[in-house]
CSV table of C-alpha atoms and ligand atoms in Angstrom, one decimal:
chain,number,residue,atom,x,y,z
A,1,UNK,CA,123.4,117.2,77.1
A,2,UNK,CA,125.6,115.5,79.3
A,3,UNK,CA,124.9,114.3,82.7
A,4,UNK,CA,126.8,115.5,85.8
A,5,UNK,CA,124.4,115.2,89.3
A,6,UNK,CA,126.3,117.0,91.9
A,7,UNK,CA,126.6,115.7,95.2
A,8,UNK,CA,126.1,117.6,98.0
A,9,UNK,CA,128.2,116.9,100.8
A,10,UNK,CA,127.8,115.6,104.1
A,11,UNK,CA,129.8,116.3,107.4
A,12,UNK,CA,130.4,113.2,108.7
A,13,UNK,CA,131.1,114.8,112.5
A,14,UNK,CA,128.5,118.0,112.6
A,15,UNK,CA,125.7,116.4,109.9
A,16,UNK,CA,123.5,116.5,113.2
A,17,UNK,CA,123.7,120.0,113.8
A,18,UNK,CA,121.6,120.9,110.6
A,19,UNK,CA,118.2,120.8,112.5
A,20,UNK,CA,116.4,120.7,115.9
A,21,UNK,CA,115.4,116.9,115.8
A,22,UNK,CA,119.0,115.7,114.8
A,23,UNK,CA,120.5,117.5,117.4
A,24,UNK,CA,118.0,116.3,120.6
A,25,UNK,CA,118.3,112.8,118.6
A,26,UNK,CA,122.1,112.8,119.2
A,27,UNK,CA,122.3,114.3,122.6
A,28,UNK,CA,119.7,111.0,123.3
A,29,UNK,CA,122.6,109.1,121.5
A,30,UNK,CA,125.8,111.0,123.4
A,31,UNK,CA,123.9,110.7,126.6
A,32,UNK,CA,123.9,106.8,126.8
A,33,UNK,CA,126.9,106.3,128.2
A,34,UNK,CA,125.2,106.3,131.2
A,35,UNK,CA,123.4,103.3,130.6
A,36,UNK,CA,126.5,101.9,129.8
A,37,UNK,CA,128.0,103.4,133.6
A,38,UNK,CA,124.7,101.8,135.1
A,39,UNK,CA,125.4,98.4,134.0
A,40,UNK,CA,128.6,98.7,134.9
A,41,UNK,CA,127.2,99.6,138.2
A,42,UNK,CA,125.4,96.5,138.6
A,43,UNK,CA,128.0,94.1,137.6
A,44,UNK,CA,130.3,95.9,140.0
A,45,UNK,CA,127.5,95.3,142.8
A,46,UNK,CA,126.5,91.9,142.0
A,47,UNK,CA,130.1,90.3,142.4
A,48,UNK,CA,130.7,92.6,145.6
A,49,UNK,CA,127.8,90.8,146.3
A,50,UNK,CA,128.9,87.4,145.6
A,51,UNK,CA,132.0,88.4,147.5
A,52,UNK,CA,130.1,87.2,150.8
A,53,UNK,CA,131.6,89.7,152.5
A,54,UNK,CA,129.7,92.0,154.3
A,55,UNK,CA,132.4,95.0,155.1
A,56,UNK,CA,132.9,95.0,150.9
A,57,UNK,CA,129.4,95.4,150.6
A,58,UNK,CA,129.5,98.3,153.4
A,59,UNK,CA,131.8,99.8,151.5
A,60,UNK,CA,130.4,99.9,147.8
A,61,UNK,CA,127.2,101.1,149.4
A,62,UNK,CA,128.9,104.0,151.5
A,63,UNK,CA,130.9,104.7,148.0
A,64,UNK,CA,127.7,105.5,146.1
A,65,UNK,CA,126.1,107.8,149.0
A,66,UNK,CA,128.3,111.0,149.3
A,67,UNK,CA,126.7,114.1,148.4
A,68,UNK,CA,128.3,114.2,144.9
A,69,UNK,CA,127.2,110.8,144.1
A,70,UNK,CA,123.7,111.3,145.3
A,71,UNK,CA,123.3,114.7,143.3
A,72,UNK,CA,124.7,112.2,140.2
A,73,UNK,CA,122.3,109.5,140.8
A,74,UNK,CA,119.3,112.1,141.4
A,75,UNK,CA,120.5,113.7,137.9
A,76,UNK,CA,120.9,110.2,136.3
A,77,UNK,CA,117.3,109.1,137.4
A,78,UNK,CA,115.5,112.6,135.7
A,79,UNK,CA,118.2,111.6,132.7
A,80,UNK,CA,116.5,108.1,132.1
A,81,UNK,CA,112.6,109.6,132.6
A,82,UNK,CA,113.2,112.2,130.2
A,83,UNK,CA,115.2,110.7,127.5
A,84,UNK,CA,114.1,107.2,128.0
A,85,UNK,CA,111.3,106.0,129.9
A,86,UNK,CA,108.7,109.1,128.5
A,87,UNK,CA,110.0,109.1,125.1
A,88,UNK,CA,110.2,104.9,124.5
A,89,UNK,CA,106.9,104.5,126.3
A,90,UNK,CA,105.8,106.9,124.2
A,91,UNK,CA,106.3,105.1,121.0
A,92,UNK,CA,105.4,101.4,122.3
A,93,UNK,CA,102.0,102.2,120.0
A,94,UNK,CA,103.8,102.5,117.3
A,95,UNK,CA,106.0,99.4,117.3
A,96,UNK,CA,103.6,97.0,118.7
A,97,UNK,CA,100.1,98.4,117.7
A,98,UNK,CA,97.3,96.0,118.5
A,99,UNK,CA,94.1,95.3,116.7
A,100,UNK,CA,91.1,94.1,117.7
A,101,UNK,CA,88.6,93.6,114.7
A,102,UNK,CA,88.7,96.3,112.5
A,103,UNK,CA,90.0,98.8,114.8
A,104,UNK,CA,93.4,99.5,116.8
A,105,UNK,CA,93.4,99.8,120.0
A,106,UNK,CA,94.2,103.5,121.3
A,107,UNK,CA,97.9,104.2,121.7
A,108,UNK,CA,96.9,105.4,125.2
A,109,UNK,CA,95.8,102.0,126.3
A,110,UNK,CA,99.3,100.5,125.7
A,111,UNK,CA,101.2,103.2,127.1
A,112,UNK,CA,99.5,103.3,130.5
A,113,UNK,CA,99.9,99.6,130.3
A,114,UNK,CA,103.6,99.9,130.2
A,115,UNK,CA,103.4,102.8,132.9
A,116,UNK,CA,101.4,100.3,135.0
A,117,UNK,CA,103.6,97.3,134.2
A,118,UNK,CA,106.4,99.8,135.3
A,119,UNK,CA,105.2,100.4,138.7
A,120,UNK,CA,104.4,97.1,139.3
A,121,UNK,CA,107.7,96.0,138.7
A,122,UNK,CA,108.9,98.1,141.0
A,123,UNK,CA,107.4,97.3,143.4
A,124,UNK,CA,108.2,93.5,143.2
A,125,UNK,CA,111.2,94.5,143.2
A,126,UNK,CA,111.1,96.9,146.4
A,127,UNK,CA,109.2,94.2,148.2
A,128,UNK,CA,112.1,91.7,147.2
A,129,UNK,CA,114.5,94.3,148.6
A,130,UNK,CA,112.8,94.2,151.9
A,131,UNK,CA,111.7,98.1,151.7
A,132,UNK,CA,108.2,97.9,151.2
B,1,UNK,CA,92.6,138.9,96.9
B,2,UNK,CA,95.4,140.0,99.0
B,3,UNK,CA,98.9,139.5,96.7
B,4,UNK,CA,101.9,139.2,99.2
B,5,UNK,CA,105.7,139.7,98.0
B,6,UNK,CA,107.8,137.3,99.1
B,7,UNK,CA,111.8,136.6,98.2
B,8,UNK,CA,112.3,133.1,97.0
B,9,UNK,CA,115.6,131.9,97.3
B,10,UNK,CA,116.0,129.0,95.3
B,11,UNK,CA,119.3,126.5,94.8
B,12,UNK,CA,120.1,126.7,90.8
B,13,UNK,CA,122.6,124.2,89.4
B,14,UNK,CA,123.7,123.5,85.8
B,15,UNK,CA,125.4,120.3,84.9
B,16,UNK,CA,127.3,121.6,82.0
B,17,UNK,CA,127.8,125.1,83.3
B,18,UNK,CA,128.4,125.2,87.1
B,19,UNK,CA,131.2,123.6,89.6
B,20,UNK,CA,128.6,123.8,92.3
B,21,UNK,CA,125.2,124.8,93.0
B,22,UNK,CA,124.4,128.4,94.1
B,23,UNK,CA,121.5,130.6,95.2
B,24,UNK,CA,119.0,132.6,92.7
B,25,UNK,CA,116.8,134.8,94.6
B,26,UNK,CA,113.6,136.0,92.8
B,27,UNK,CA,110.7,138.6,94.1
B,28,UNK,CA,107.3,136.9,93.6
B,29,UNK,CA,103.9,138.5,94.3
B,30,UNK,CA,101.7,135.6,95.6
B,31,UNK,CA,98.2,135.1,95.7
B,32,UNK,CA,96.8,134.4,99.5
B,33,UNK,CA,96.0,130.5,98.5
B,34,UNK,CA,99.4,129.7,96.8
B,35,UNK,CA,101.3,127.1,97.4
B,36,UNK,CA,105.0,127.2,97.0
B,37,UNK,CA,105.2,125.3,94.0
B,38,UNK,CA,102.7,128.2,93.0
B,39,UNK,CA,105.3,130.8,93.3
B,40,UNK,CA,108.0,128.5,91.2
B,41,UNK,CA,105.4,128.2,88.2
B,42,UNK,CA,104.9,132.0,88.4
B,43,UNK,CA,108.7,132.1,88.5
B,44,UNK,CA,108.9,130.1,85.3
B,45,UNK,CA,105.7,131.3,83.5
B,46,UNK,CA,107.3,135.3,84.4
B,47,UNK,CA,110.5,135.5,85.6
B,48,UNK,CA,113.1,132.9,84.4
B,49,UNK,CA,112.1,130.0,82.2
B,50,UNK,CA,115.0,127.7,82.6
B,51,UNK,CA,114.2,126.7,85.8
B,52,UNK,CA,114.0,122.9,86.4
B,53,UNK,CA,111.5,120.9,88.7
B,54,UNK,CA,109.1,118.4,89.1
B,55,UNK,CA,105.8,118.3,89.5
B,56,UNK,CA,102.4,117.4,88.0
B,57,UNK,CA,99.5,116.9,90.0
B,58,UNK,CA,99.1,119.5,92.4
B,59,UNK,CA,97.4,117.7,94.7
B,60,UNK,CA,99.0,115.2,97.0
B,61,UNK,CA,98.6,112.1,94.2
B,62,UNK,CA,101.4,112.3,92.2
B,63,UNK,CA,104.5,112.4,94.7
B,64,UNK,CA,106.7,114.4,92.1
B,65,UNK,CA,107.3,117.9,93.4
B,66,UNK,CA,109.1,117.1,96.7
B,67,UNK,CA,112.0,119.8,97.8
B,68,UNK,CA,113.3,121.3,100.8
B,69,UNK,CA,111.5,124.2,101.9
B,70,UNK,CA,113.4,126.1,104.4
B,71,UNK,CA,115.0,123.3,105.3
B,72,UNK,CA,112.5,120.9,105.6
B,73,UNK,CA,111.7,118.4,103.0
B,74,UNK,CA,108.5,119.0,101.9
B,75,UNK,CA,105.7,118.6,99.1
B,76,UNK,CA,105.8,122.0,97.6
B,77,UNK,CA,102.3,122.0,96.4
B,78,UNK,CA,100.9,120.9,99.8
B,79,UNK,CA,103.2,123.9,101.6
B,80,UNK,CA,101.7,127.4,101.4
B,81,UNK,CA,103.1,130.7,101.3
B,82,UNK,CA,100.9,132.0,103.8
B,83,UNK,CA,102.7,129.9,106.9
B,84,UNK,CA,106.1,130.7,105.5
B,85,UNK,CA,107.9,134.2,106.4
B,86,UNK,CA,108.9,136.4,103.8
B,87,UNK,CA,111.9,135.2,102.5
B,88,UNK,CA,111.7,131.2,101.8
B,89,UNK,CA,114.5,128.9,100.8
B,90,UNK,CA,113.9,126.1,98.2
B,91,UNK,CA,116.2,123.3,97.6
B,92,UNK,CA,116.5,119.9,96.0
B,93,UNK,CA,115.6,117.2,98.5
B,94,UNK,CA,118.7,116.6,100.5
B,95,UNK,CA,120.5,113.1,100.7
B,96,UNK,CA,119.9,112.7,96.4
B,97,UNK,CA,122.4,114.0,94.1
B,98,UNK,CA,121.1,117.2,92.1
B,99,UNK,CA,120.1,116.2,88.2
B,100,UNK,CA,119.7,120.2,87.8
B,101,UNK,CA,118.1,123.0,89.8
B,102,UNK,CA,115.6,121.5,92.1
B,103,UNK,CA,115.1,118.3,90.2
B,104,UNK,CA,117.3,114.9,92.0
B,105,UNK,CA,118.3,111.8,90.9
B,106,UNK,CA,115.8,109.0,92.5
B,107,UNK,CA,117.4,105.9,90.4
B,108,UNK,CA,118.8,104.6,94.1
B,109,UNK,CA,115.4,104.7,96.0
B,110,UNK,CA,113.5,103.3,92.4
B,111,UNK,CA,115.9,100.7,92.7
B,112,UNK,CA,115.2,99.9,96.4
B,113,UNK,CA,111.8,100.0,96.4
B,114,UNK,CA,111.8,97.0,93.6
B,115,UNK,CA,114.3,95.0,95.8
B,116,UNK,CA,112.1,94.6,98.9
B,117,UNK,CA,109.5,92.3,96.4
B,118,UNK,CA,106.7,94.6,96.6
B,119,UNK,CA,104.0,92.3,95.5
B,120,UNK,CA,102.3,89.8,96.8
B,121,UNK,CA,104.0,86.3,96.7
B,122,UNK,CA,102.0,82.9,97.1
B,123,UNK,CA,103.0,79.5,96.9
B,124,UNK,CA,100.3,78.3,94.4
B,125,UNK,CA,101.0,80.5,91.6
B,126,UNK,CA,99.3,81.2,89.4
B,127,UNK,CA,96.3,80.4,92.0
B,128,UNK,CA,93.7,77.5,91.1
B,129,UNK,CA,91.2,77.5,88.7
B,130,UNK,CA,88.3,80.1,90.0
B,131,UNK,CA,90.3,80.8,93.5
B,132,UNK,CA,90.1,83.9,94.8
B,133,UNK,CA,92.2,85.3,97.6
B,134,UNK,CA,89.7,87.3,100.0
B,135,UNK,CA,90.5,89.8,102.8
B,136,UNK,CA,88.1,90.8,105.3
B,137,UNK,CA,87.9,94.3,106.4
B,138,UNK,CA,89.9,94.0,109.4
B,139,UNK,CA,92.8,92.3,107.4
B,140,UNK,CA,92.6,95.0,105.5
B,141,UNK,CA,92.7,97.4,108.0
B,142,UNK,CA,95.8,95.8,109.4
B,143,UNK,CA,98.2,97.7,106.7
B,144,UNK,CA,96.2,100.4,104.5
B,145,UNK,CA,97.8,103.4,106.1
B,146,UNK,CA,101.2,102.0,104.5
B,147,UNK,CA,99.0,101.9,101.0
B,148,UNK,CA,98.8,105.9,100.9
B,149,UNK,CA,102.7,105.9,100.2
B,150,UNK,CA,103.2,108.1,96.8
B,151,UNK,CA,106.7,107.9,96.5
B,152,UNK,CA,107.4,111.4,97.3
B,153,UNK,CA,110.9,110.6,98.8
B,154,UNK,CA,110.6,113.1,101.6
B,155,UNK,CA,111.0,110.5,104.1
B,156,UNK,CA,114.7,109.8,102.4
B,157,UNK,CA,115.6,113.3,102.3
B,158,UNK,CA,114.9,113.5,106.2
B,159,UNK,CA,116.3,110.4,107.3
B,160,UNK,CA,120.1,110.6,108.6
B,161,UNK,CA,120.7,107.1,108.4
B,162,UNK,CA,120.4,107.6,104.7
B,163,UNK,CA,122.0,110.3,104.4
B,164,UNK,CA,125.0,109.3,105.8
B,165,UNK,CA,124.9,105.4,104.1
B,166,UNK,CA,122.7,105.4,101.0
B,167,UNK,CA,123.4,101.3,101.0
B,168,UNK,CA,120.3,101.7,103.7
B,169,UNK,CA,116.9,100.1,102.4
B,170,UNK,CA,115.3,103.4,103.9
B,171,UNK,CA,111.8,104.2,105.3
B,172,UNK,CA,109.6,104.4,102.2
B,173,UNK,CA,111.0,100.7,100.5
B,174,UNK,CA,110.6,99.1,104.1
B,175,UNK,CA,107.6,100.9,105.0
B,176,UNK,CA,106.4,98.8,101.4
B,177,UNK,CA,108.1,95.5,102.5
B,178,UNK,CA,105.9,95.7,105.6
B,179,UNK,CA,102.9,96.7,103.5
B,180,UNK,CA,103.4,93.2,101.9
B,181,UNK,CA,104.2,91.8,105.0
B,182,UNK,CA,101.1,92.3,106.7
B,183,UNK,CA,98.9,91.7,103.7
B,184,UNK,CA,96.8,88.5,105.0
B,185,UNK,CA,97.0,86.9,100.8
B,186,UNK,CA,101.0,87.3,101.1
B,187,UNK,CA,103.0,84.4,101.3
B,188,UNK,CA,106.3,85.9,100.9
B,189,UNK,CA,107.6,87.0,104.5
B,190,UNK,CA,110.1,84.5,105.0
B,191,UNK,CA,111.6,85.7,101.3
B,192,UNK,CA,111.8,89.2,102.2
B,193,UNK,CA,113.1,88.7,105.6
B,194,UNK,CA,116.4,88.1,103.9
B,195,UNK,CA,116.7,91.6,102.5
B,196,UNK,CA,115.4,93.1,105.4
B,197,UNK,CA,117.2,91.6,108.2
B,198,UNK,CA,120.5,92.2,106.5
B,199,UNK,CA,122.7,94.7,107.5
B,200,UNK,CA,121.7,97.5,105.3
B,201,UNK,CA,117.8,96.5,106.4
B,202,UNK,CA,115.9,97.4,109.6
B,203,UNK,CA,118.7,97.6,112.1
B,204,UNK,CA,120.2,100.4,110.5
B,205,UNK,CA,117.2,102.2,111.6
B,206,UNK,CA,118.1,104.2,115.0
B,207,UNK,CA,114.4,105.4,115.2
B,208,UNK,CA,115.3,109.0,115.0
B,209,UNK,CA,111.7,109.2,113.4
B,210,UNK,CA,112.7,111.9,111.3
B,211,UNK,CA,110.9,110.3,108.6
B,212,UNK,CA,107.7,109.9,109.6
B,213,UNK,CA,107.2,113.7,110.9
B,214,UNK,CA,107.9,114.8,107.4
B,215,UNK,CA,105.4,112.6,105.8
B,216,UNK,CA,102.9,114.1,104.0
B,217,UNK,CA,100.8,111.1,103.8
B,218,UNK,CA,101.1,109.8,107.5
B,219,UNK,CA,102.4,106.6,106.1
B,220,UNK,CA,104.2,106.6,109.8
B,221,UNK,CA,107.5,104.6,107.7
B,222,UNK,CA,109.3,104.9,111.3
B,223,UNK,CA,106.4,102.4,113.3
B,224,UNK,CA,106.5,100.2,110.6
B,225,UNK,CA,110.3,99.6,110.4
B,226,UNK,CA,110.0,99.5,114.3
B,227,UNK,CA,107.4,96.8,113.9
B,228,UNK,CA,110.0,94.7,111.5
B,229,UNK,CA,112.5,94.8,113.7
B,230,UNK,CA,110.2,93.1,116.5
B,231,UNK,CA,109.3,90.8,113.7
B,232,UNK,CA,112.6,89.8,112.3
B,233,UNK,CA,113.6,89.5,116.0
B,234,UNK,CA,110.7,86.6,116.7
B,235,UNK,CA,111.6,85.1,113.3
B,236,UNK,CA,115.1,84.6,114.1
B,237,UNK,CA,114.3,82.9,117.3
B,238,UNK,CA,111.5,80.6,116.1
B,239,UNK,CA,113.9,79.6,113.2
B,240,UNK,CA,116.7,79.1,115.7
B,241,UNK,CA,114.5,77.5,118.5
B,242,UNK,CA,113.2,75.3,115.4
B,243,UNK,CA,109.4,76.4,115.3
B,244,UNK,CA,108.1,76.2,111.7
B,245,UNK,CA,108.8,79.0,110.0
B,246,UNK,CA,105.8,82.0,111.3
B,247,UNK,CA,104.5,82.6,107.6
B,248,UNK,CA,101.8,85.4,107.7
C,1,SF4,S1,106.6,107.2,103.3
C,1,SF4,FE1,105.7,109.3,103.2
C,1,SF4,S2,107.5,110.6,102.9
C,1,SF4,FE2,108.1,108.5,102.4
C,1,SF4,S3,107.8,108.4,100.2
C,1,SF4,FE3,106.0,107.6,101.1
C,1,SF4,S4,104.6,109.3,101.2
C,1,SF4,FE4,106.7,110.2,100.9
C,2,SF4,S1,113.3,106.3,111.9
C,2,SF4,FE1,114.8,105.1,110.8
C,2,SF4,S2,114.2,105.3,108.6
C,2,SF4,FE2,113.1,106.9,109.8
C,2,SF4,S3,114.5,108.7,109.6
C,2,SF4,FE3,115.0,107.6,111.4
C,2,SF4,S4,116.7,106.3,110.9
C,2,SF4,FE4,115.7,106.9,109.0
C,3,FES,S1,102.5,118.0,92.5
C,3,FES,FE1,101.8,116.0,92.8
C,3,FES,S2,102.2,115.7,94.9
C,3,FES,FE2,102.7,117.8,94.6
């Protein structure tokens, strides 16, 4: 009897297309370079910002509101619900379960409480913005 | 009762015969209650006795009898026959090599699992005359759900991360560190953190949860490496930031 375990190989560029959940998993994965573009964004708003100047500013703002940029931002935005807000709010429960007692507290509780914690965010920082 | 035929496909491989594995396919009347790893017994009882596998308990306890079933790994004698079409495809549990036909090596994950200290570690030991280390029910409560691990491996088979880089800890062995962890009488977080924190440890985790929707147990191995990793983050600061060292 001799011993000979066989290896079964792995694909180290299509592994993920051998089921459903690896594949939505890596389109998550492929799909964050637009987190990457966003800060990018940022940075380049901040120091047109810091510029002091306000026909710079003018123009990054008229850069980002053409019709194709628009439709981009509008498909960015349902991009970051669906594949990361819903899903990562999701599974806050999960990483950060609390209990009280004996029991846990329902999942539900600390999702909504990051939903709410969301929207009040936002709104601060609307009403910082001057459009609330 | 109702006997259904159905064409099991299963992978066969032969250390001292054959290159590579390759597919058997044998017609099996089942019973209306089986359970795949019913149809591989009447396989071996009937039809071809070399066939190699584990199992032994039948029931959930003993963790042995883990394979892929269509693709999925599963507990074979938890999976029925009934859900499954007619023509079902059993495999060795994917990311181990293949001992022969449907039975894997598991000396990597046997290894792990001893690495991550699963015991519970306290400064006076052994404890003080007629000392007892109590728990109430809540601290109990905290980690039993990581307790119903059996060592099935499933979790391994389904994890990418392992797949691709077996020098990751993986979700079952973590999914025990934490176990320990979170036990109120353990003393022995700040030892463990070192494995864990290291590169092969929780941050190799991408949280594709694979693992914990294969469970059969619900041992959820996914939350708990999440947890870690919010753990091992706070540690690292208080240790930096020169708090005493958070021992739970
Ligand atoms: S965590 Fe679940 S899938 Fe993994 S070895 Fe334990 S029981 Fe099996
Ligand atoms: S959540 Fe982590 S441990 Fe579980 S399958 Fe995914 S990468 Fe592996
Ligand atoms: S035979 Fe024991 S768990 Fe399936």
């Amino acid at each position: 009897m001799s011993r000979q375990p066989y290896v079964r190989p792995i694909s180290k560029t299509t592994w993920y297309m051998r089921n459903g959940r690896y594949k939505i998993y890596m389109l998550r994965e492929m799909t964050s370079f637009l987190v990457v573009f966003y800060t990018f964004l940022t940075i380049v708003a901040l120091s047109t910002l810091a510029a002091d100047s306000p026909a710079a500013w003018q123009n990054f703002i008229s850069s980002q509101q053409g019709p194709g940029m628009v439709v981009f931002h509008a498909l960015a935005l349902l991009y970051f619900l669906f594949f990361q807000t819903f899903p990562w709010f999701k599974l806050a429960p999960k990483a950060m379960p609390v209990q009280i007692g004996e029991k846990k507290l329902p999942g539900s509780y600390i999702v909504i409480g990051h939903y709410v914690a969301w929207v009040f965010i936002s709104a601060v920082i609307f009403w910082l913005a001057g459009a609330l | 009762m109702e006997i259904r035929q159905i064409e099991l496909e299963v992978m066969r491989y032969d250390p001292e015969k054959d290159k590579q594995p390759w597919f058997q396919q044998y017609t099996v009347p089942c019973q209306e209650d089986w359970a795949i790893l019913d149809a591989l017994n009447y396989v071996k009882d009937n039809l071809d006795t070399t066939l190699a596998y584990r199992w032994s308990c039948h029931m959930m306890v003993c963790g042995s009898c883990g394979m892929m079933v269509n693709g999925e790994p599963s507990l074979t004698c938890k999976t029925f026959v009934r859900d499954l079409p007619g023509k079902v495809r059993v495999e060795p549990l994917e990311n181990f090599p293949i001992e022969r036909d449907l039975v894997v090596v598991l000396d990597d994950v046997m290894q792990k699992l001893h690495k991550v200290q699963p015991y519970i570690i306290r400064k006076d030991d052994p404890p003080p005359e007629g000392v007892e280390y109590t728990q109430s029910r809540g601290a109990l409560a905290k980690f039993k759900q990581l307790t119903m691990c059996i060592n099935c491996m499933c979790c391994y088979s389904a994890c990418p991360q392992y797949g691709l880089d077996n020098n990751f800890i993986g979700p079952a062995a973590l999914a025990l560190a934490h176990r320990y962890n979170l036990d109120s009488r353990d003393q022995g977080k700040s030892q463990r953190l070192d494995i864990l924190a290291d590169h092969d440890g929780v941050w190799d985790c991408s949280f594709v949860g694979a693992c914990s929707e294969v469970c059969p147990k619900h041992v959820d191995p996914a939350a708990a490496i999440q947890q870690m990793k919010i753990d091992g983050a706070l540690e690292f600061w208080k240790q930096k930031l020169g708090f005493p060292g958070g021992e739970s």
